[in-house]
Tab-separated table of C-alpha atoms in Angstrom:
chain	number	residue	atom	x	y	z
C	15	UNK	CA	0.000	0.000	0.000
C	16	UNK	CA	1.219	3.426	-0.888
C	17	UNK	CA	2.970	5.438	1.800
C	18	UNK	CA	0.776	9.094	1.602
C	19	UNK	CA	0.373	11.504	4.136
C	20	UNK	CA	-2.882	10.428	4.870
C	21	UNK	CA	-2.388	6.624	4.478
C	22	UNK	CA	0.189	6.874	7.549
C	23	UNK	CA	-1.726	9.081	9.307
C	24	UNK	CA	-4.418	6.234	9.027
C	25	UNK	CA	-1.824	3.943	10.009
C	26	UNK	CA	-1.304	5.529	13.345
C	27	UNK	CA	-4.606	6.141	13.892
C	28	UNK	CA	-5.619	2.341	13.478
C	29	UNK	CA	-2.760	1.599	16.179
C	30	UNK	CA	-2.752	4.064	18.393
C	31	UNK	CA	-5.902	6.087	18.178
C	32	UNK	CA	-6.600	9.902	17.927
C	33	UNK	CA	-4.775	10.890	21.151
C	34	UNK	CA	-1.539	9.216	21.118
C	35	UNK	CA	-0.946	10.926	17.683
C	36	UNK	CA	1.480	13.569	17.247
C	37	UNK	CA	-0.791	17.422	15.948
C	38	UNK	CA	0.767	17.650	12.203
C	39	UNK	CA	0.229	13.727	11.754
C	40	UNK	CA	-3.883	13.834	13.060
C	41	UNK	CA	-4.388	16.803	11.189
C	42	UNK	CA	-3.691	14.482	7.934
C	43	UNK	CA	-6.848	12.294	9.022
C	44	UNK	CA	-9.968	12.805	6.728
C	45	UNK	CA	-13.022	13.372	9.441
C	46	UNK	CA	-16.137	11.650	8.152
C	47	UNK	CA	-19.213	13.949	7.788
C	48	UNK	CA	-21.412	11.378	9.373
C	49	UNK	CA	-23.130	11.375	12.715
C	50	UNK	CA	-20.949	8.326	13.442
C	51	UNK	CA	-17.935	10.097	14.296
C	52	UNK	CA	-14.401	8.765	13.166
C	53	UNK	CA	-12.732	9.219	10.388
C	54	UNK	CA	-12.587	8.440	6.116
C	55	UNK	CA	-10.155	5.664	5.268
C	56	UNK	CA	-7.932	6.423	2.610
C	57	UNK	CA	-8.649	5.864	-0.804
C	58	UNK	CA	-5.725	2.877	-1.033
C	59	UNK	CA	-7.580	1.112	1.836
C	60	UNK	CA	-10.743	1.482	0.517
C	61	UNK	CA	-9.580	-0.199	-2.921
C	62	UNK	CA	-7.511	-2.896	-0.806
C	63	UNK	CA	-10.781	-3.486	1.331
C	64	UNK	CA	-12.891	-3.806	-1.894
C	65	UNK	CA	-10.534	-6.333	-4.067
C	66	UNK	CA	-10.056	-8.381	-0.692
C	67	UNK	CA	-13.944	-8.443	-0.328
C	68	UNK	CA	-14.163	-10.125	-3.788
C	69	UNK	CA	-12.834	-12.903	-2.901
C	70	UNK	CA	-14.657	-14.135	-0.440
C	71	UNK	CA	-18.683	-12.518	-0.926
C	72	UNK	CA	-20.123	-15.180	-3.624
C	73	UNK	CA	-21.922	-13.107	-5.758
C	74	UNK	CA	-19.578	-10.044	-5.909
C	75	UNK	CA	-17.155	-12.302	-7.045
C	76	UNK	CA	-18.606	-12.761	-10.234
C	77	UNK	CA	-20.878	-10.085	-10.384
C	78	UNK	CA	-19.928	-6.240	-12.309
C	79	UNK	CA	-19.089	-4.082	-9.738
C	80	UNK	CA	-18.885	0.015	-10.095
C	81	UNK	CA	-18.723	2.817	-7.617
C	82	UNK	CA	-20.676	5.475	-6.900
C	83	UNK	CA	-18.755	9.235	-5.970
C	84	UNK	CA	-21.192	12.051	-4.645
C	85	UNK	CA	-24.950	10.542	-5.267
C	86	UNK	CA	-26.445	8.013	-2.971
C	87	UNK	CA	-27.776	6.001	-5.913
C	88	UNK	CA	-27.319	5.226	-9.620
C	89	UNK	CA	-29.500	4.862	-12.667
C	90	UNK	CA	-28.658	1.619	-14.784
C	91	UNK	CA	-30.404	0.955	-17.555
C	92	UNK	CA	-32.318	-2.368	-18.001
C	93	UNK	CA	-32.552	-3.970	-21.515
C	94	UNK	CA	-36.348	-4.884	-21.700
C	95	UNK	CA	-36.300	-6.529	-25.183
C	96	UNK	CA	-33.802	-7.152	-28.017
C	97	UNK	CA	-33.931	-8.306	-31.544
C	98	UNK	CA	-31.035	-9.931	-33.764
C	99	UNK	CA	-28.682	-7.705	-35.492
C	100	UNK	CA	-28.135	-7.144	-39.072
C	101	UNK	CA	-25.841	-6.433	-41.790
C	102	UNK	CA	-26.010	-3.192	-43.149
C	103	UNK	CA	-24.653	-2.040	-46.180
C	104	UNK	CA	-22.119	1.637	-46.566
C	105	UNK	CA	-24.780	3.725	-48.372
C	106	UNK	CA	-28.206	1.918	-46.303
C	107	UNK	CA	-29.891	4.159	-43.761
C	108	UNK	CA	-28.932	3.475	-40.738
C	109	UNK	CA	-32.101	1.374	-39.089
C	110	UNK	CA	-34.077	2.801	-35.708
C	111	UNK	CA	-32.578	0.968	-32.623
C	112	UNK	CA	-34.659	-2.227	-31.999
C	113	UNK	CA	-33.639	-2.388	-28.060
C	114	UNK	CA	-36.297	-1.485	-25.494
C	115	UNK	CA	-34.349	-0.060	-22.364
C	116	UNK	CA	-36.207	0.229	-19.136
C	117	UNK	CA	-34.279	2.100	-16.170
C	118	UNK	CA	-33.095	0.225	-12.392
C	119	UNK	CA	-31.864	2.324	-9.414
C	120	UNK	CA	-29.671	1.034	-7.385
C	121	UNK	CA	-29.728	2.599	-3.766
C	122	UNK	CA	-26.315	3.262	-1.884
C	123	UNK	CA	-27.447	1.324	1.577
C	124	UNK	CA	-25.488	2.078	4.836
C	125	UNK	CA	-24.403	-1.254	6.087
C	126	UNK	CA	-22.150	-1.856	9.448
C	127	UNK	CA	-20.182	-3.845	11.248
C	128	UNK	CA	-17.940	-4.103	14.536
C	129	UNK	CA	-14.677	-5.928	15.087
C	130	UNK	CA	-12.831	-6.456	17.951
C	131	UNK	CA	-8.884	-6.844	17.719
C	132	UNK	CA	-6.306	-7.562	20.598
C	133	UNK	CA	-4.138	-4.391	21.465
C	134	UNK	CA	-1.218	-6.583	21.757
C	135	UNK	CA	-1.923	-7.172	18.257
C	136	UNK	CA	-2.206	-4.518	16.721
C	137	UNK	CA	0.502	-2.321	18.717
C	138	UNK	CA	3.194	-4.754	17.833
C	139	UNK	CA	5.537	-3.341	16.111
C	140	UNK	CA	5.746	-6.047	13.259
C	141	UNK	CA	2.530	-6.369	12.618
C	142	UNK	CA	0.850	-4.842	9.388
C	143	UNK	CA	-2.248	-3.428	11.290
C	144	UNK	CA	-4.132	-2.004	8.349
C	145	UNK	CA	-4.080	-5.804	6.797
C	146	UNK	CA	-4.859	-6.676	10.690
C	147	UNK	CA	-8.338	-4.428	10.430
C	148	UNK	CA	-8.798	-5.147	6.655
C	149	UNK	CA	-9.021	-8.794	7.076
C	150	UNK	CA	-11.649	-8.434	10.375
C	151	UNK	CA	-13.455	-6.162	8.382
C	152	UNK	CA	-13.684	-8.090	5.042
C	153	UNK	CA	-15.221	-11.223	7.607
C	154	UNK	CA	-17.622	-9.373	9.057
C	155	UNK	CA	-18.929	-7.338	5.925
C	156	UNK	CA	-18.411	-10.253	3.351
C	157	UNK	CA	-20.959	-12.232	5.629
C	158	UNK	CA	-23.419	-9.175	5.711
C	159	UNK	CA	-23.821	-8.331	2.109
C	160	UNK	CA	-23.707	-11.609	0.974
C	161	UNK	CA	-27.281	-12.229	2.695
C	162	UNK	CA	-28.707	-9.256	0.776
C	163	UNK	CA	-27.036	-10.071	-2.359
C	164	UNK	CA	-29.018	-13.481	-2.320
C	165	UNK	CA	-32.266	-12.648	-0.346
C	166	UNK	CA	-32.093	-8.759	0.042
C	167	UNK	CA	-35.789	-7.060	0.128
C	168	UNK	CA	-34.327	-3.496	-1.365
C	169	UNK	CA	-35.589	-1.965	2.017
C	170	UNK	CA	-32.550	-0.404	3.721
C	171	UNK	CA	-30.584	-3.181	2.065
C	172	UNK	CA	-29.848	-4.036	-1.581
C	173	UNK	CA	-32.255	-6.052	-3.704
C	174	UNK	CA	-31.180	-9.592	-3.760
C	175	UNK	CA	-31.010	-11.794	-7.137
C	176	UNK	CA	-33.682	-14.337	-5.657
C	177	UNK	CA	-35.899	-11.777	-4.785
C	178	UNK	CA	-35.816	-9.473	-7.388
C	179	UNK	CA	-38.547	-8.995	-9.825
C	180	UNK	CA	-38.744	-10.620	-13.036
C	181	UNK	CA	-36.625	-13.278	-13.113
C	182	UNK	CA	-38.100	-16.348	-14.630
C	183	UNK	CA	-38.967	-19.613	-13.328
C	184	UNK	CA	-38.287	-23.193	-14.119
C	185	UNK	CA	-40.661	-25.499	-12.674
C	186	UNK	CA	-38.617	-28.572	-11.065
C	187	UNK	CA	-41.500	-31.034	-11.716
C	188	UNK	CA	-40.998	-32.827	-8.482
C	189	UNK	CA	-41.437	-30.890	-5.453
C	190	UNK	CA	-39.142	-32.565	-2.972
C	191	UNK	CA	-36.682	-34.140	-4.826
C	192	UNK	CA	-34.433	-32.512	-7.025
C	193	UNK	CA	-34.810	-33.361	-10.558
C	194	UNK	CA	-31.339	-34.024	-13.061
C	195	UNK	CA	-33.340	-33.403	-16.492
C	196	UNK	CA	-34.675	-29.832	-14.497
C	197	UNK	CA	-31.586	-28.813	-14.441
C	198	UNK	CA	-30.963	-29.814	-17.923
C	199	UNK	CA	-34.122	-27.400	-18.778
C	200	UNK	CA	-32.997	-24.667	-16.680
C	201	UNK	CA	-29.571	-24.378	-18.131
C	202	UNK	CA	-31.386	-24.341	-22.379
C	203	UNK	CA	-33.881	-22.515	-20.897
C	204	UNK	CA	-31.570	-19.338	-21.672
C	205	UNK	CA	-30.275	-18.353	-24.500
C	206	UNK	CA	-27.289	-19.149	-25.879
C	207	UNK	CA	-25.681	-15.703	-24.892
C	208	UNK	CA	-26.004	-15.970	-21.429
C	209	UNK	CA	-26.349	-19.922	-21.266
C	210	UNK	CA	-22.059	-19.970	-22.962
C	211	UNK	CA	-21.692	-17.585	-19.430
C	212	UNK	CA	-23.678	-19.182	-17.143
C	213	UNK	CA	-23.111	-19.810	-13.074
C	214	UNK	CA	-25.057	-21.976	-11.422
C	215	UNK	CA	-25.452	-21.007	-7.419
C	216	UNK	CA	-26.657	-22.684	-4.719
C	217	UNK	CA	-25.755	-23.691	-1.297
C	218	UNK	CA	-23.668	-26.802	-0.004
C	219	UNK	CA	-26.208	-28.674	1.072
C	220	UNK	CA	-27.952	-28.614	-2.723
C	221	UNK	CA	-24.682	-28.754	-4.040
C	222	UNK	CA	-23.979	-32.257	-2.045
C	223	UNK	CA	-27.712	-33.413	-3.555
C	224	UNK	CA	-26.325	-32.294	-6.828
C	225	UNK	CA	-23.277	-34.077	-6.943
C	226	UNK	CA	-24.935	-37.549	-6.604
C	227	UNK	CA	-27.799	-36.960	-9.399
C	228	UNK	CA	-26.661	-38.813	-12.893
C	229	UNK	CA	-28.038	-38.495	-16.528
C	230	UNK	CA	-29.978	-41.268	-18.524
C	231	UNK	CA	-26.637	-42.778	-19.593
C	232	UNK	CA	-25.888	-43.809	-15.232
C	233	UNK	CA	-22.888	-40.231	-16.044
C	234	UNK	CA	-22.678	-38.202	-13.018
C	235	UNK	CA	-23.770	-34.706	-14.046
C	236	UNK	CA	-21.087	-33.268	-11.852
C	237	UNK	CA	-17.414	-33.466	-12.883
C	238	UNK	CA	-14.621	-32.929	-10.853
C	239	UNK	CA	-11.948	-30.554	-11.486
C	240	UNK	CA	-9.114	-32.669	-13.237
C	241	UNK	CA	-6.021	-30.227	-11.871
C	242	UNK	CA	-5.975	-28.755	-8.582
C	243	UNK	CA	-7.503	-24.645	-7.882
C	244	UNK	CA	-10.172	-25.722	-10.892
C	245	UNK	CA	-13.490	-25.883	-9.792
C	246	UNK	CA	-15.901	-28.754	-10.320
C	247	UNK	CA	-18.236	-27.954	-13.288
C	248	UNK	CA	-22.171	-29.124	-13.233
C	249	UNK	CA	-23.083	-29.284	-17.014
C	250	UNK	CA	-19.732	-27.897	-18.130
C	251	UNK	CA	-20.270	-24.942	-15.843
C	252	UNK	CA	-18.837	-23.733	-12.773
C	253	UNK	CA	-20.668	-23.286	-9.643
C	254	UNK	CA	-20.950	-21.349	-6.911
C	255	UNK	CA	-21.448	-22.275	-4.252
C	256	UNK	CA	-23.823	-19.504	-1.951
C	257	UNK	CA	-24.312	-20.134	2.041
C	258	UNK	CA	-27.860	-18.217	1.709
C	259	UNK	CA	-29.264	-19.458	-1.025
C	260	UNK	CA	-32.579	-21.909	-0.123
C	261	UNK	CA	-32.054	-25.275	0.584
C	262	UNK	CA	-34.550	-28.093	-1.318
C	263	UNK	CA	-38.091	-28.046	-0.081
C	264	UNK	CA	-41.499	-27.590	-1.605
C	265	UNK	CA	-41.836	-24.043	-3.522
C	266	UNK	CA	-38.276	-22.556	-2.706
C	267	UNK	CA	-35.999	-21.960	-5.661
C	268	UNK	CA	-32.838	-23.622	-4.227
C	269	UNK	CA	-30.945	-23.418	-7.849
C	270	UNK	CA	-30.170	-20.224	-9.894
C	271	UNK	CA	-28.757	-20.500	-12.952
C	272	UNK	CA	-27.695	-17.848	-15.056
C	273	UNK	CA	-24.574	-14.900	-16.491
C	274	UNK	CA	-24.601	-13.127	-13.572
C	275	UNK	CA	-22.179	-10.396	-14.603
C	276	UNK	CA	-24.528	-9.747	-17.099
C	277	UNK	CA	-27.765	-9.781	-14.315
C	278	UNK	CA	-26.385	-8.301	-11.029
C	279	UNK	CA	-24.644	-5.033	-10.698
C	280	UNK	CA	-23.286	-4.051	-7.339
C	281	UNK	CA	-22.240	-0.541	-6.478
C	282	UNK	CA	-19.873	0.878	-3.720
C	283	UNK	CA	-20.297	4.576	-2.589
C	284	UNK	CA	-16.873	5.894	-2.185
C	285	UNK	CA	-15.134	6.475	1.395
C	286	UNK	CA	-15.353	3.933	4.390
C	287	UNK	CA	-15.481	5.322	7.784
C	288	UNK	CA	-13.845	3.464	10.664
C	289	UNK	CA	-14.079	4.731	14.598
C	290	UNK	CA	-11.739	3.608	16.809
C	291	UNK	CA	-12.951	2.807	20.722
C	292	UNK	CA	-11.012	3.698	23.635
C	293	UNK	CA	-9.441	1.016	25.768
C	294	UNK	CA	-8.279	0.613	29.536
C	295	UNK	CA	-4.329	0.365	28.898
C	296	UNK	CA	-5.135	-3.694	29.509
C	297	UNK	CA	-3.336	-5.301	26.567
C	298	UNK	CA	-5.692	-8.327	27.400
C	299	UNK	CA	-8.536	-6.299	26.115
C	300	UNK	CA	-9.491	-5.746	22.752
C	301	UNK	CA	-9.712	-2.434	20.952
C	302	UNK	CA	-13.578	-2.509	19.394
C	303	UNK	CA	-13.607	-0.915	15.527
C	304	UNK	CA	-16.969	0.260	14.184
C	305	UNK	CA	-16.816	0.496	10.455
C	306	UNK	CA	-20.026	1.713	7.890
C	307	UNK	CA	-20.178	1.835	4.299
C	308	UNK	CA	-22.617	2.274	1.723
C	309	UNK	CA	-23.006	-0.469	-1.047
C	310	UNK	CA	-26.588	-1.266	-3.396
C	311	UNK	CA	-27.174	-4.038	-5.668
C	312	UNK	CA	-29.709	-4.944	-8.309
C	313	UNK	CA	-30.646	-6.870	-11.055
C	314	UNK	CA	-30.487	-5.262	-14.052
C	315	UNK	CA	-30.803	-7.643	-16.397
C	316	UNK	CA	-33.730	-10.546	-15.427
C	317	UNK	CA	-33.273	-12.547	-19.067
C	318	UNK	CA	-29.875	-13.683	-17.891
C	319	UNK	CA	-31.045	-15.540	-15.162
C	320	UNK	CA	-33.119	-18.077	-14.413
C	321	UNK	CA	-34.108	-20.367	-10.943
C	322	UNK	CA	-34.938	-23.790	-10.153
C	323	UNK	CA	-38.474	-23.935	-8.212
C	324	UNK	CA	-39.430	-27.087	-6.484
C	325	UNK	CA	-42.978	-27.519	-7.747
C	326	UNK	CA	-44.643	-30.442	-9.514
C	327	UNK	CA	-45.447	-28.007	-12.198
């Protein structure tokens, strides 16, 4: 991380607190305009806090993520309906657009979170205390947004991709056991744009259903990955595998299939505020950090996806 004014002064502030810091270094600290108190993170831990928090939240990882500067939400629009392209020739006039665009706001929400870190920790003087903080952080939000990702009802939270309006249905035929020719229909069920894309999602206990269904031939439907770090593919696509999506019971959609770059769009309101508690002086005793941040999600494109519901019909 890049040695800046501020991004030391942020340093020390994360270690020490406000107090211990020396006048020219605290006045480098950013205050945050909230009624929270504390004070901005740097720009460089922002970014490190986002790419770290990619890696571990389900759906951001393979959703398109953008930020959001000075507005608390953004306008994206939605494409409604679409016809093939065409050739055109140099001197033909150039045809009216044939793409119906509808509009989505996404809303900035204000999520939070509190961590609690041992001062011996993070006062040692080895110790890389902003990757201390980040990595509490990214644990703690990471398990937050991915609920609302999923399941989110777009009321002080972001709109999840299950509950989101729109999204089309694929009727399992059974509705308690999971059915291996459903999830054959689900997957041509979308066209070939999004299909040659496609995710599936659902949670580890589907996913251990899942791996045990075979085809008419007696094939497993799941493959393993044959070198190590490559995922296992269900249909010749990866999965993901999401701790909040449904599990299998009558009328839940435990299976999503879909391009989900294309579908969800996540945005992340720049600047993260972090407050630093007061402690006793025991080193026993943790130092508590209150963070808050403001991140929306949406889908914003409903033909890419498509889920699994366990109904006879």
């Amino acid at each position: 991380m890049s040695t800046t004014p501020e991004t030391r002064a942020f340093t020390s502030y994360l270690r020490t607190g406000r107090e211990a810091m020396q006048p020219e270094e605290a006045r480098a600290l950013i205050a945050s305009n909230g009624t929270s108190g504390g004070y901005l993170a740097p720009p460089e831990f922002h970014r490190q806090f986002l790419r770290r928090l990619a890696g571990v939240s389900p759906i951001r990882s393979v959703a398109r993520a953008g930020g959001i500067y000075r507005a608390s939400s953004v306008i994206v629009p939605q494409i409604a309906e679409t016809s093939a392209a065409r050739w055109t020739g140099r001197d033909k006039a150039r045809a009216e657009p044939d793409v119906t665009y509808g509009r989505v706001e996404i809303v900035a929400h204000k999520l939070a979170c509190s961590v609690d870190i041992s001062l011996r920790t993070i006062e040692g003087a080895i110790v890389d205390v902003e990757a201390d903080v980040t990595a509490a952080l990214v644990e703690r939000f990471s398990q937050i947004e991915a609920t609302a990702f999923a399941v989110g009802t777009g009321v002080k939270q972001p709109l999840g991709i299950l509950t989101a309006p729109g999204v089309p249905e694929v009727a399992n035929g059974h509705a308690n056991a999971l059915d291996a020719d459903a999830l054959v229909r689900i997957m041509y069920a979308l066209p070939a744009q999004y299909r040659n894309r496609g995710t599936w999602m659902m949670n580890s206990t589907t996913l251990k259903v899942v791996r045990i269904l075979r085809d008419g031939n007696g094939d497993y439907l799941w493959q393993p990955g044959l070198q190590a770090g490559q995922p296992g593919t269900l249909l010749g696509r990866p999965v993901l595998d999401a701790a909040d999506m449904p599990n299998v019971a009558p009328g839940d959609t435990p299976v999503l299939f879909g391009d989900i770059s294309a579908a969800y769009q996540i945005y992340d309101q720049e600047g993260m505020g972090i407050l630093r508690g007061p402690h006793s002086g025991d080193g026993e005793r943790p130092v508590h950090f209150h963070a808050w941040r403001r991140v929306g999600g949406g889908v914003v494109q409903p033909a890419a996806l498509r889920k699994l519901k366990m109904v006879t019909a």
